[in-house]
Amino acid sequence: MSKAKRRITRRGLLKGGAAAAAGLTLTYLAGRRYFPVLPSLATPDFQEAAWLKIGADGQVSMLSPVHEMGQGSSLGLAQIVAEELNVDSGNVEVEFPSTSDVPHMRFTTGSQAIALHARPLADAAAQLREELRRRAAAVAGTNPNRLDDANGGFHERSGAFISYADALEGVDLILSTDKLPPATSYAFAPEREKRQIGRVALQVQAEEIVIGAPVFAGDIRRPNMAFGRAVQAPSPDARILDVARNGAQDLPGVIQVVVDRSRGLVGVVAETPGALNQAMDLVQVTWNQPDPYSTADIAALIDVDAALAKGNLEHAITDDDMDLSADWTVDMRFDQPVLHHAAQEPRTAVAEFSRRDGREVVDVWTGTQDQFVNRKKAAADLGWPVDRVTIHPMRVGGGFGGRVLYDVVREAVLLAQHVQRPVKVTWSREDEFLADRTRPPSSHRLQIRAGGNGRITDWRHACVSGHVLLTELMASEPLLSGMRMVMHDFGAARNLKPPYRAVRQRIEMSDVELPFHVGEWRSLGGGPNNFAIECAMDELARALKLHPVEIRLENLGPDKARLKACLTELKSMCENQTVPRTEGFGRGFSCGIYQEHSYVAAAFDVFVDRNRPMIRVERCTFVMDVGLAISPDQIRAQVEGCAMMAIGQLLMEAAPIQGGGLSARRFGDYPTPTIEHVPEFEIALIGDSARAPAGAGQAPMIATVPALANAVRDATGYRALKLPVNFDELAFAADG
C-alpha cells in the first residue's frame, strides 16, 4: 500500500503545536463579552436597563435583544415572556432599543437569537411573575402560595381576581434579578401544557407593516432632510485615483458633490431623489483596483484539483493517514458559484446631526444586524466617543448576513456631516449588486471508500473557497491579514466535517483572496460544503445499490440519534406520498446538522420535462429537530424560505462575470424564484421539547439544495456537479 508523499506545511506546524417611568422593571443577564476585536458578539450585560417591564397599568412590555428581519425571533421571545407572565403574546409590547437605551446587544446573525436569549429571558420573566405574586399576596393579605395564576394576574382561592396593576399599587419600582424571589420557568417545564409557546401568533410589527406605519428605514422623514448616495467601490480597499464631476454640481437641486479622498468617499447630496439620480449618472470615479478578471480567472483561483496537485491544502481540519492512491468508491468534483444576497429592501440610513446636552451628536436610523458595531465605527470616523452616536434600529427587509457591516450608515453620516443637514441614503439596485458582500465560489473534491455493506472506511474532502468571515467584518488591515495567516476561515469551513462515521477522515481546505466583495451568506460555508457531502452520499448509495436513507442511517453513530430520528421520520412521511415511476419524475434525500444543535432532513420531488427543457419542483418534505419549538409557524416559514432559495440555486442563481468583473446590476441580470416556483410543503417538527431551543433560520439551507440535486439525479440520471443546472447537459444525460 503506497502513501501520498507528505511535506512540511504551515498546517503541519499548527497541528503539532433603563429605567422605567412607572411599574416594575428588571434586567437580565444573557452572556458575557469576549473577543473584543470582533463585531458585537457580547450579549446584554447585567446593568440597569429595563429589558422587561410591567407598567403601573399592568401593561407588559419588553425591549427586544434581537434585530427583527422577518425571521420572527422577537415574536418567539415575546411568546416566552407571555408564557411566564400568563398573558397573551399579542399583549406584550415589543420595542427595539437604540444604542442609547441599552448597554449592549449582540449582533443578530447565525440563527442564535432564540438559542442565546430564550433561557435567560424566561428565567427573568419567571422571577418577575413570582415578585408580582408576592406583592399581590400582600395586597390581599394572604400567603403567595394561595394565589393561582390567572390571565394578567392571580386568583385567590375565594375566586377574587388581583391584576398586575392591583399588585403594583401604582408604585414605581426598578429591580434587578438578584432582588427577586427564585422561580421556576414555565417555558422550560416539559410537563406543563403551554399556553403561548407552540401557538400560531401574529408577527411583531405585522399590523404596522399592513397599515404603512414607519418600521423600515425608508419610511423615515426628518425636517429639512436631503437625499444622498455614494459611488460604490468595486472591490475591498479600492482607492480613488480620479473623480470627474462632469457638471453634476451645476444641476438644479444638487446641494453638493462630495469628494472626501481621505476617507475614500465620493457622493452627491441633493434636494430630491430625482436630482440626486441625475447627478449620480454624471459623476465618474476611477479606482486603482481591481484589474479586470474573467470567469476562468476566478475558476483558476479556486481550482481544488490544481491546488491538490501542488500538495496538501493550507489548513487541515482532520488529518488521518490514509491511502490516497487506491481506488475510491466515489470520487467527485463539485463547483459552487458566486451568489448575491438579492434582498428586496435596498439598504437605507438617515443621519441627522444636532446638539444635545451641550455636545454635537448624531442620530442614525437604519435597518442593520449590528447596531453597536455601526455606532463604534461611526464614532471612529468622526473622532468622537461612542456616546455621541445613537443608532436607532429599524426593521430589516431581508438580512441573510448581508446587513452586518458598516456601509450605508457610513455614507449617510459622512454626507450629512459635509452638508450639515439630515441626509437619507438609499442604495440603488445597482449599488446593491455592485457592493454586495457575495457568497464566495468554492470547489470540492470528495472521495469516499466504503465496503459492500455501505460502511464508510475512508472519507476525504478537500475544499478551496473564498473568505466568508475573515473579512472586513472581523477586522481592518493589517490585522485582517494577520488573522488570515494564523487561522482558517471558520465560516467557509462550516459543515466541512460530515455527520457520518468513517474509520479514517482527511478534511482540508484553502481559503483564497478574491478580487471582489465577499462575506456572510445564509448558512455560510455550510450550504456548499454539505451540498458536496450529501450529493456524494447519494452517489455512494447508487454505487452500492442501497436506499439513500438507509445508507445514511447505517453511517450515523449513536451520538447522532437526533439526526437519525429526522431521517426515519422523513422516510416514513415520504412513503405516504408516492412518486410516479414514469419518465421525468424523481425524489432526492439529504440531511445535516447545523452548528451541532439543529437537525434537518429533506426530500424533494421533481418533474423534469426533457422536451422544453424545464424542472418543476413538485413537493418538499422536511423534518427538523430544534428542541423546544417556540414559534412553529415561524420555523415552517424559515424552511419554506430556505427551500425557495434552494430552488433558485438549482435553477437560475449565479453571479455573472462579464466585462472584467461581476456584472449583475438589476434583477434582470440575476433572476430569482417567483411564486410560480413554490412547491407543496409538508413540514414536521420533532424532538424533545425539554431541550433548549436551537436556531432554525439557516439550518434548512444545508439540506434543501442537495436534496433537490439528488431528486434531479433520480429523475434523469444527470448529476449536477455545478450549479445552477446546465440544461444542455441535463438533456444530454436524459437522452443517454
XYZ file of C-alpha atoms in Angstrom:
736
model
C 0.000 0.000 0.000
C 1.510 3.262 -1.076
C 1.002 6.559 0.651
C 0.971 10.058 -0.722
C 4.179 11.921 -0.127
C 3.900 14.414 2.721
C 5.709 17.695 3.058
C 6.122 20.103 5.970
C 3.479 22.813 5.770
C 2.180 25.597 7.977
C -0.819 23.465 8.836
C 1.512 20.691 9.979
C 3.278 23.042 12.357
C -0.026 24.302 13.678
C -1.226 20.761 14.161
C 1.905 19.929 16.244
C 1.841 22.951 18.215
C -33.356 51.788 31.869
C -35.112 52.882 33.959
C -38.936 52.767 33.791
C -41.290 55.675 34.260
C -43.641 53.595 36.360
C -44.152 49.987 37.223
C -41.956 47.011 37.865
C -38.857 46.503 35.732
C -35.841 44.287 35.752
C -32.704 43.441 33.877
C -31.343 40.067 32.896
C -28.008 38.539 32.120
C -27.640 36.831 28.763
C -23.931 36.446 28.270
C -20.517 37.976 28.630
C -18.155 39.942 26.459
C -15.324 38.237 24.624
C -13.234 38.687 21.502
C -13.206 42.494 21.545
C -11.777 42.565 18.009
C -14.926 41.048 16.586
C -18.241 42.790 15.943
C -20.897 42.844 18.597
C -20.668 39.325 19.990
C -21.276 40.471 23.550
C -24.841 39.835 24.622
C -26.629 42.165 27.064
C -24.712 42.625 30.295
C -26.180 42.847 33.778
C -26.696 46.567 34.002
C -29.506 48.961 34.704
C -31.531 48.536 31.535
C -35.247 47.785 31.723
C -35.441 44.787 29.400
C -38.769 43.740 30.902
C -41.415 45.996 32.364
C -44.904 45.842 33.761
C -46.346 49.316 33.846
C -48.497 50.661 36.639
C -51.493 49.888 34.391
C -50.437 46.228 34.113
C -49.127 46.502 30.536
C -46.299 44.019 29.816
C -43.515 45.313 27.568
C -40.024 44.229 26.631
C -37.009 45.554 24.824
C -36.055 43.149 22.075
C -32.439 41.960 22.382
C -32.502 40.969 18.692
C -32.905 42.843 15.437
C -36.027 41.907 13.524
C -35.559 40.804 9.912
C -38.825 38.962 9.419
C -37.396 35.815 10.961
C -39.742 36.126 13.945
C -37.161 35.981 16.732
C -38.711 38.916 18.566
C -42.081 37.163 18.417
C -40.559 33.993 19.869
C -39.078 35.928 22.764
C -42.393 37.716 23.321
C -44.120 34.319 23.468
C -41.683 33.241 26.179
C -42.415 36.354 28.228
C -46.140 35.806 27.706
C -45.860 32.171 28.816
C -44.113 33.162 32.035
C -46.405 36.074 32.838
C -49.717 34.447 31.876
C -50.721 36.951 29.219
C -51.434 36.655 25.508
C -48.321 37.180 23.389
C -50.218 39.767 21.362
C -50.497 41.854 24.515
C -46.724 42.034 25.025
C -45.433 45.304 23.637
C -42.077 44.786 21.907
C -39.790 47.752 21.449
C -36.481 47.859 19.606
C -33.988 49.829 21.699
C -31.483 52.316 20.349
C -27.829 52.123 21.321
C -28.560 54.774 23.941
C -31.298 52.706 25.601
C -29.319 49.581 26.494
C -25.714 48.912 27.474
C -25.026 46.460 24.670
C -26.630 44.000 22.254
C -25.180 41.121 20.323
C -25.402 41.258 16.545
C -28.294 39.249 15.138
C -26.893 36.544 12.891
C -26.083 32.863 12.805
C -29.571 31.774 13.921
C -28.515 32.374 17.518
C -31.179 34.827 18.666
C -33.579 32.368 20.284
C -30.855 29.964 21.432
C -28.970 32.714 23.282
C -31.809 34.682 24.803
C -34.649 32.226 25.462
C -33.450 30.790 28.756
C -32.236 33.979 30.490
C -35.334 35.841 29.362
C -37.610 33.058 30.602
C -35.857 32.970 33.979
C -36.082 36.737 34.351
C -39.782 36.798 33.424
C -40.475 33.926 35.824
C -38.826 35.845 38.659
C -40.868 38.893 37.746
C -44.045 36.778 37.940
C -43.194 35.497 41.405
C -42.395 39.009 42.629
C -45.812 40.081 41.385
C -47.368 37.115 43.206
C -45.633 38.174 46.407
C -46.901 41.733 46.017
C -50.424 40.575 45.145
C -50.477 38.404 48.267
C -49.521 41.409 50.362
C -52.416 43.388 48.840
C -54.852 40.534 49.515
C -53.475 39.803 52.984
C -52.753 36.176 52.156
C -49.911 33.787 51.514
C -48.398 33.830 47.959
C -48.899 30.083 47.793
C -52.658 30.632 47.991
C -52.717 32.641 44.769
C -53.262 30.798 41.495
C -52.171 32.015 38.091
C -54.727 33.922 36.055
C -54.624 35.854 32.803
C -52.870 39.125 33.666
C -52.848 38.489 37.399
C -53.855 35.975 40.080
C -56.940 34.351 41.551
C -57.487 33.996 45.264
C -58.989 30.683 46.367
C -62.177 32.643 47.028
C -62.267 33.474 43.308
C -61.332 37.145 43.704
C -59.050 38.467 40.914
C -55.945 40.583 41.577
C -54.479 42.115 38.450
C -50.839 43.003 37.982
C -51.848 46.683 38.189
C -53.560 45.960 41.541
C -50.417 44.228 42.785
C -48.206 47.194 41.904
C -50.460 49.769 43.618
C -49.055 52.496 41.379
C -45.587 52.228 42.914
C -42.561 52.925 40.716
C -40.014 50.156 41.119
C -36.774 49.235 39.413
C -35.451 45.837 40.429
C -32.627 43.632 39.274
C -32.850 39.867 39.262
C -30.755 39.453 42.403
C -33.544 41.238 44.319
C -36.279 38.926 43.078
C -37.519 35.629 44.523
C -36.468 32.307 42.981
C -38.811 30.979 40.350
C -39.340 28.028 38.066
C -39.669 28.740 34.369
C -42.951 27.686 32.791
C -41.462 27.841 29.294
C -38.889 25.147 30.063
C -41.143 22.890 32.168
C -41.708 19.901 29.830
C -44.711 18.605 31.744
C -46.565 21.911 31.553
C -49.185 22.414 28.857
C -48.023 25.534 27.070
C -50.457 28.388 26.542
C -48.357 30.676 24.345
C -45.318 28.697 23.251
C -46.003 26.469 20.260
C -49.024 28.505 19.177
C -49.595 30.494 15.996
C -49.200 34.196 16.725
C -49.032 37.408 14.722
C -45.562 38.666 13.815
C -44.264 41.636 15.779
C -44.933 44.809 13.706
C -47.256 42.901 11.352
C -50.074 45.401 11.845
C -47.717 48.351 11.330
C -46.493 46.860 8.049
C -50.050 46.400 6.794
C -51.102 49.983 7.575
C -47.837 51.502 6.327
C -46.514 52.683 9.671
C -42.808 53.668 9.703
C -40.995 50.441 10.580
C -38.349 50.440 7.809
C -35.558 52.991 7.438
C -37.031 54.019 4.085
C -40.093 55.267 5.961
C -38.103 57.803 7.992
C -38.647 61.501 7.252
C -36.754 64.238 9.108
C -37.232 68.020 8.900
C -35.103 69.645 6.170
C -33.921 66.208 5.044
C -31.838 65.914 1.860
C -31.088 62.824 -0.236
C -27.642 61.381 -0.809
C -25.765 58.491 -2.372
C -22.144 57.486 -2.683
C -20.267 55.896 -5.567
C -19.640 52.265 -4.632
C -16.099 50.930 -4.705
C -15.744 47.890 -6.974
C -13.576 45.877 -4.578
C -12.339 45.851 -0.975
C -9.729 48.515 -0.209
C -10.047 50.137 -3.643
C -8.620 53.672 -3.622
C -9.813 56.694 -5.570
C -7.466 57.726 -8.399
C -9.560 60.366 -10.138
C -13.010 61.980 -9.958
C -14.822 63.570 -12.907
C -17.840 65.656 -11.837
C -18.975 66.285 -15.440
C -21.137 69.218 -14.391
C -23.087 67.337 -11.754
C -22.644 70.141 -9.219
C -24.403 72.594 -11.571
C -27.622 70.620 -11.917
C -30.741 72.200 -10.327
C -31.412 70.739 -6.877
C -27.879 69.466 -6.291
C -26.585 70.651 -2.913
C -23.037 69.327 -3.103
C -20.842 66.851 -4.907
C -18.763 65.479 -2.038
C -15.223 64.290 -2.730
C -13.593 63.144 0.510
C -10.402 61.422 -0.608
C -9.004 60.989 2.889
C -11.988 58.848 3.835
C -12.440 57.238 0.410
C -15.859 58.760 -0.278
C -17.355 60.295 -3.401
C -21.051 61.132 -3.296
C -23.827 63.578 -4.075
C -26.395 65.285 -1.835
C -29.490 66.784 -3.466
C -32.871 68.229 -2.569
C -34.823 65.455 -4.321
C -34.217 61.834 -5.334
C -34.655 62.833 -8.975
C -31.910 65.467 -8.866
C -29.728 63.009 -6.989
C -30.082 60.330 -9.660
C -29.308 62.775 -12.470
C -26.134 63.932 -10.740
C -25.006 60.394 -9.873
C -25.268 59.449 -13.541
C -22.717 62.158 -14.367
C -20.103 61.578 -11.653
C -17.353 59.162 -12.675
C -14.694 57.719 -10.361
C -11.527 55.927 -11.429
C -10.350 53.338 -8.897
C -6.933 51.739 -8.510
C -8.385 48.192 -8.488
C -9.254 45.600 -9.320
C -7.671 44.594 -12.574
C -10.177 43.029 -14.952
C -10.904 39.368 -14.301
C -12.892 36.689 -16.083
C -14.889 33.609 -15.123
C -11.850 31.489 -15.994
C -9.613 33.605 -13.737
C -11.902 33.054 -10.733
C -12.258 29.359 -11.515
C -8.469 29.050 -11.546
C -8.166 30.735 -8.145
C -10.447 28.190 -6.504
C -9.487 25.102 -8.523
C -9.255 22.393 -5.875
C -7.629 19.850 -8.182
C -4.926 22.301 -9.203
C -4.325 23.088 -5.533
C -4.104 19.403 -4.591
C -1.649 18.810 -7.402
C 0.746 21.082 -5.532
C 0.419 19.106 -2.288
C -1.612 19.464 0.891
C -4.066 22.286 1.161
C -3.307 25.119 3.553
C -5.422 24.046 6.538
C -6.035 20.558 7.928
C -9.373 20.111 9.690
C -8.779 16.396 10.289
C -5.658 14.653 9.103
C -5.830 10.871 9.492
C -3.316 8.881 7.499
C -4.977 7.090 4.626
C -4.114 5.543 1.293
C -4.747 8.224 -1.298
C -3.716 6.130 -4.290
C -6.166 3.197 -4.054
C -9.483 3.290 -5.889
C -12.373 5.175 -4.337
C -15.974 4.029 -4.338
C -16.994 7.623 -5.056
C -14.648 10.282 -6.396
C -16.340 13.515 -7.437
C -15.650 17.184 -8.035
C -18.265 19.854 -7.206
C -18.173 23.576 -8.014
C -20.307 26.278 -6.423
C -20.837 29.732 -7.962
C -20.729 33.265 -6.591
C -24.137 34.169 -5.174
C -25.686 37.560 -4.441
C -27.967 38.291 -1.484
C -30.529 39.901 -3.828
C -32.509 41.253 -0.874
C -35.743 43.007 -1.796
C -35.269 46.007 0.525
C -32.414 48.322 -0.514
C -30.088 49.451 2.276
C -31.106 52.793 3.758
C -29.820 55.060 6.516
C -30.840 58.525 7.692
C -28.241 60.560 9.612
C -29.002 63.763 11.498
C -26.517 65.923 13.413
C -27.771 68.094 16.266
C -26.746 69.430 19.681
C -27.797 67.685 22.882
C -26.631 68.467 26.423
C -24.115 70.963 25.050
C -22.474 68.498 22.629
C -22.794 67.806 18.940
C -24.325 64.364 18.432
C -25.577 62.296 15.521
C -28.680 60.090 15.331
C -28.905 57.381 12.662
C -31.967 55.345 11.650
C -31.162 52.175 9.708
C -32.002 48.502 9.234
C -28.985 46.610 10.479
C -27.981 43.299 12.013
C -25.443 45.030 14.264
C -26.273 48.476 15.556
C -23.407 48.581 18.066
C -20.648 47.944 15.534
C -22.160 50.703 13.392
C -22.093 53.049 16.390
C -18.474 52.154 17.133
C -17.308 52.678 13.562
C -19.291 55.881 13.028
C -17.738 57.287 16.204
C -14.293 56.305 14.939
C -14.937 58.019 11.586
C -15.984 61.195 13.395
C -13.244 61.003 16.031
C -15.900 61.047 18.764
C -16.608 58.930 21.841
C -19.316 56.367 21.124
C -21.870 58.002 23.413
C -22.249 60.855 20.904
C -23.597 58.430 18.276
C -27.045 56.852 18.570
C -28.214 54.121 16.193
C -31.984 53.596 16.019
C -32.576 50.095 14.613
C -35.334 49.708 12.055
C -36.824 46.522 10.699
C -34.648 44.786 8.083
C -36.280 43.560 4.891
C -34.071 40.501 4.467
C -30.655 40.210 6.111
C -29.110 36.764 5.475
C -25.774 38.075 6.766
C -25.723 40.972 4.311
C -26.613 43.682 6.852
C -23.900 43.244 9.455
C -21.420 45.737 8.020
C -20.821 49.461 8.379
C -21.615 50.624 4.847
C -24.752 52.665 4.189
C -24.542 54.165 7.695
C -21.041 55.380 6.934
C -22.194 57.097 3.769
C -25.151 58.782 5.472
C -23.046 60.007 8.396
C -20.234 61.415 6.251
C -22.533 63.055 3.705
C -24.667 64.600 6.474
C -21.535 65.926 8.127
C -20.417 67.554 4.863
C -23.703 69.364 4.172
C -24.803 69.861 7.806
C -28.331 68.664 7.083
C -30.170 65.418 7.735
C -29.408 63.083 4.816
C -31.154 59.916 3.718
C -29.045 57.452 1.724
C -30.876 54.672 -0.098
C -28.830 52.337 -2.228
C -29.983 51.854 -5.793
C -30.466 48.326 -7.079
C -27.163 48.754 -8.915
C -25.452 49.713 -5.645
C -26.903 46.614 -4.001
C -25.375 44.312 -6.609
C -22.095 46.185 -7.015
C -21.230 46.427 -3.310
C -22.919 43.223 -2.190
C -20.778 41.001 0.057
C -21.306 37.934 -2.079
C -21.106 34.273 -1.141
C -17.696 33.281 -2.490
C -17.335 30.471 -5.006
C -15.823 27.170 -3.903
C -14.686 23.899 -5.382
C -14.669 20.491 -3.682
C -13.013 17.137 -4.262
C -14.899 14.492 -2.310
C -13.725 10.885 -2.166
C -15.356 8.028 -0.255
C -14.258 4.450 0.166
C -16.840 2.007 1.559
C -17.497 -1.708 1.959
C -20.296 -3.569 0.236
C -22.476 -3.144 3.324
C -22.263 0.619 2.927
C -19.969 1.243 5.908
C -17.555 4.079 5.154
C -13.909 3.366 5.783
C -12.192 6.416 4.255
C -13.515 9.938 3.806
C -11.612 12.710 2.092
C -12.979 16.188 1.460
C -10.731 18.918 0.037
C -12.147 22.389 -0.492
C -10.915 25.736 -1.828
C -13.108 28.744 -1.071
C -13.023 32.498 -0.827
C -13.298 34.053 2.621
C -16.619 34.202 4.418
C -15.956 35.525 7.930
C -12.300 36.576 7.813
C -13.260 39.774 6.032
C -13.781 43.427 6.943
C -16.468 42.069 9.285
C -13.780 40.860 11.653
C -11.018 43.425 11.359
C -9.330 46.011 9.179
C -5.904 45.686 7.608
C -3.230 44.829 8.655
C -4.881 42.869 11.470
C -7.065 41.038 8.977
C -4.063 39.736 7.054
C -2.553 38.551 10.326
C -5.712 36.665 11.223
C -5.738 35.010 7.808
C -2.171 33.875 8.383
C -2.824 32.071 11.654
C -6.285 30.574 11.224
C -8.571 29.119 8.622
C -11.789 30.868 7.709
C -14.171 29.188 10.139
C -17.170 30.471 8.177
C -16.009 28.857 4.957
C -15.214 25.668 6.895
C -18.662 25.326 8.446
C -20.064 21.803 7.957
C -16.885 20.548 6.305
C -16.923 17.735 8.848
C -19.597 15.222 7.851
C -22.019 13.763 10.383
C -21.017 10.281 9.230
C -18.590 7.864 10.844
C -15.506 6.804 8.946
C -12.524 4.766 10.026
C -10.274 7.478 8.615
C -11.042 11.084 7.760
C -8.964 13.628 5.916
C -10.525 17.071 5.574
C -8.523 20.021 4.335
C -9.148 23.433 2.881
C -7.562 26.546 1.481
C -9.122 29.989 1.697
C -8.081 32.425 -1.006
C -8.436 36.148 -1.624
C -10.808 37.152 -4.402
C -10.921 40.453 -6.314
C -14.478 41.345 -5.279
C -16.554 41.757 -2.125
C -17.285 38.555 -0.229
C -18.841 37.858 3.140
C -21.609 36.192 5.079
C -24.405 34.457 3.227
C -27.160 32.269 4.637
C -25.582 29.183 6.331
C -22.068 30.457 5.483
C -19.981 27.589 4.093
C -22.497 25.100 5.436
C -24.541 25.199 2.253
C -21.825 24.452 -0.332
C -19.927 22.039 1.924
C -22.984 19.970 2.741
C -24.017 20.052 -0.912
C -20.838 18.187 -1.811
C -21.219 15.782 1.129
C -24.854 14.896 0.515
C -24.543 14.594 -3.260
C -21.582 12.264 -2.765
C -23.584 10.196 -0.263
C -26.332 9.895 -2.864
C -23.823 8.606 -5.385
C -22.435 6.173 -2.801
C -25.921 4.737 -2.327
C -26.274 4.335 -6.089
C -22.854 2.734 -6.445
C -23.699 0.165 -3.752
C -27.374 -0.177 -4.772
C -28.586 0.818 -1.321
C -31.503 3.032 -0.314
C -30.288 6.659 0.054
C -31.825 6.992 3.509
C -30.697 3.590 4.724
C -27.056 4.208 3.821
C -27.133 7.458 5.769
C -28.637 5.735 8.802
C -26.029 2.997 8.527
C -23.203 5.516 8.791
C -24.564 7.696 11.591
C -23.204 6.841 15.014
C -25.189 6.605 18.252
C -24.266 10.208 19.040
C -26.320 11.263 16.018
C -29.594 9.834 17.302
C -31.485 13.075 16.686
C -30.466 13.183 13.031
C -31.348 9.505 12.651
C -34.786 10.277 14.076
C -35.246 13.048 11.496
C -34.274 10.716 8.648
C -36.508 7.934 9.917
C -39.478 10.284 10.167
C -38.710 11.702 6.717
C -38.674 8.265 5.159
C -41.985 7.410 6.790
C -43.592 10.629 5.538
C -42.298 10.062 2.020
C -43.626 6.508 1.927
C -47.088 8.000 2.235
C -46.504 10.121 -0.879
C -45.740 8.015 -3.933
C -43.622 9.429 -6.731
C -44.829 8.354 -10.207
C -42.309 5.881 -11.577
C -42.684 7.267 -15.042
C -40.181 9.216 -17.080
C -39.213 12.572 -15.653
C -40.261 12.073 -12.020
C -37.754 11.682 -9.202
C -37.135 12.090 -5.478
C -33.975 13.070 -3.646
C -32.960 12.979 0.010
C -30.493 14.869 2.165
C -29.750 15.664 5.797
C -27.386 17.566 8.051
C -26.578 19.082 11.423
C -26.131 22.827 11.623
C -23.824 24.183 14.319
C -24.234 20.976 16.340
C -27.705 21.944 17.524
C -30.187 21.936 14.623
C -31.012 18.637 12.904
C -32.620 18.572 9.469
C -33.667 16.052 6.825
C -35.175 16.977 3.468
C -36.741 15.321 0.459
C -37.828 16.910 -2.812
C -39.990 15.503 -5.576
C -39.359 16.926 -9.041
C -40.608 16.523 -12.561
C -38.173 17.120 -15.415
C -39.654 17.848 -18.831
C -36.892 16.914 -21.255
C -38.634 18.465 -24.235
C -38.858 22.055 -23.040
C -36.485 21.514 -21.045
C -37.608 22.516 -17.561
C -37.588 21.326 -13.949
C -40.716 21.651 -11.842
C -40.278 21.201 -8.094
C -43.438 19.432 -7.019
C -43.087 18.785 -3.322
C -40.826 19.462 -0.352
C -40.963 17.138 2.645
C -38.955 18.365 5.590
C -38.252 17.194 9.149
C -36.498 19.350 11.717
C -35.486 18.951 15.339
C -34.630 22.209 17.095
C -35.624 21.128 20.581
C -38.341 23.326 22.059
C -40.183 24.841 19.063
C -41.353 28.190 20.406
C -42.950 29.541 17.220
C -43.632 26.554 14.932
C -45.315 28.736 12.353
C -42.206 30.939 12.089
C -39.937 27.875 11.861
C -42.010 26.499 9.000
C -41.706 29.876 7.289
C -37.916 29.624 7.563
C -37.995 26.154 5.982
C -40.132 27.452 3.131
C -37.801 30.419 2.615
C -34.731 28.203 2.509
C -36.474 25.848 0.068
C -37.168 28.747 -2.277
C -33.545 29.886 -2.052
C -32.518 26.306 -2.844
C -34.755 26.264 -5.909
C -33.066 29.475 -7.003
C -29.633 27.883 -6.634
C -30.680 24.789 -8.563
C -32.362 26.570 -11.453
C -31.002 30.037 -12.033
C -28.817 31.830 -9.466
C -25.146 32.553 -10.200
C -23.469 35.944 -10.283
C -22.410 36.614 -13.886
C -18.851 37.777 -14.629
C -18.609 39.860 -17.791
C -16.690 42.930 -18.887
C -13.901 42.360 -16.377
C -15.930 41.907 -13.207
C -19.196 40.945 -11.547
C -21.772 42.315 -13.937
C -25.246 41.932 -12.368
C -26.838 45.357 -11.793
C -30.532 44.502 -11.597
C -32.819 41.521 -11.025
C -32.984 41.056 -14.797
C -29.287 40.114 -14.639
C -29.779 37.892 -11.607
C -33.197 36.192 -11.676
C -34.620 34.666 -8.509
C -37.527 32.259 -7.937
C -41.052 33.606 -8.042
C -44.434 32.440 -6.788
C -44.760 30.047 -9.738
C -41.830 28.003 -8.389
C -43.407 27.348 -4.975
C -43.928 23.603 -4.348
C -46.228 21.842 -1.920
C -44.796 21.582 1.572
C -45.093 19.008 4.313
C -43.022 20.034 7.334
C -42.716 18.142 10.599
C -41.086 19.482 13.753
C -39.991 16.670 16.015
C -37.778 16.253 19.047
C -37.769 16.648 22.782
C -39.458 19.868 23.885
C -37.466 19.664 27.118
C -34.345 20.558 25.126
C -33.347 24.182 24.832
C -34.484 25.772 21.569
C -31.952 25.912 18.762
C -31.690 28.148 15.713
C -33.929 27.498 12.733
C -33.184 30.254 10.230
C -30.157 28.841 8.440
C -30.278 25.122 9.186
C -32.728 24.133 6.406
C -30.392 25.672 3.839
C -27.798 22.925 4.222
C -30.205 20.106 3.297
C -32.518 21.651 0.739
C -30.049 22.270 -2.110
C -28.516 18.755 -2.201
C -31.932 17.122 -1.829
C -33.055 18.983 -4.942
C -29.949 17.990 -6.913
C -30.406 14.389 -5.815
C -34.020 14.497 -6.980
C -32.936 15.645 -10.457
C -30.372 12.818 -10.466
C -33.122 10.351 -9.603
C -35.390 11.714 -12.311
C -32.892 11.909 -15.161
C -29.558 10.320 -14.342
C -27.976 13.769 -14.552
C -25.659 14.656 -11.671
C -25.375 18.415 -11.165
C -21.685 18.870 -10.386
C -22.030 22.619 -10.863
C -24.909 24.904 -10.029
C -27.197 26.122 -11.399
C -28.234 23.163 -13.525
C -26.871 23.171 -17.056
C -29.937 22.302 -19.111
C -27.881 21.273 -22.138
C -26.005 18.702 -20.048
C -29.253 17.612 -18.426
C -30.908 16.987 -21.791
C -27.875 15.010 -22.922
C -27.975 12.848 -19.790
C -31.678 12.211 -20.290
C -31.065 11.201 -23.894
C -28.409 8.821 -22.680
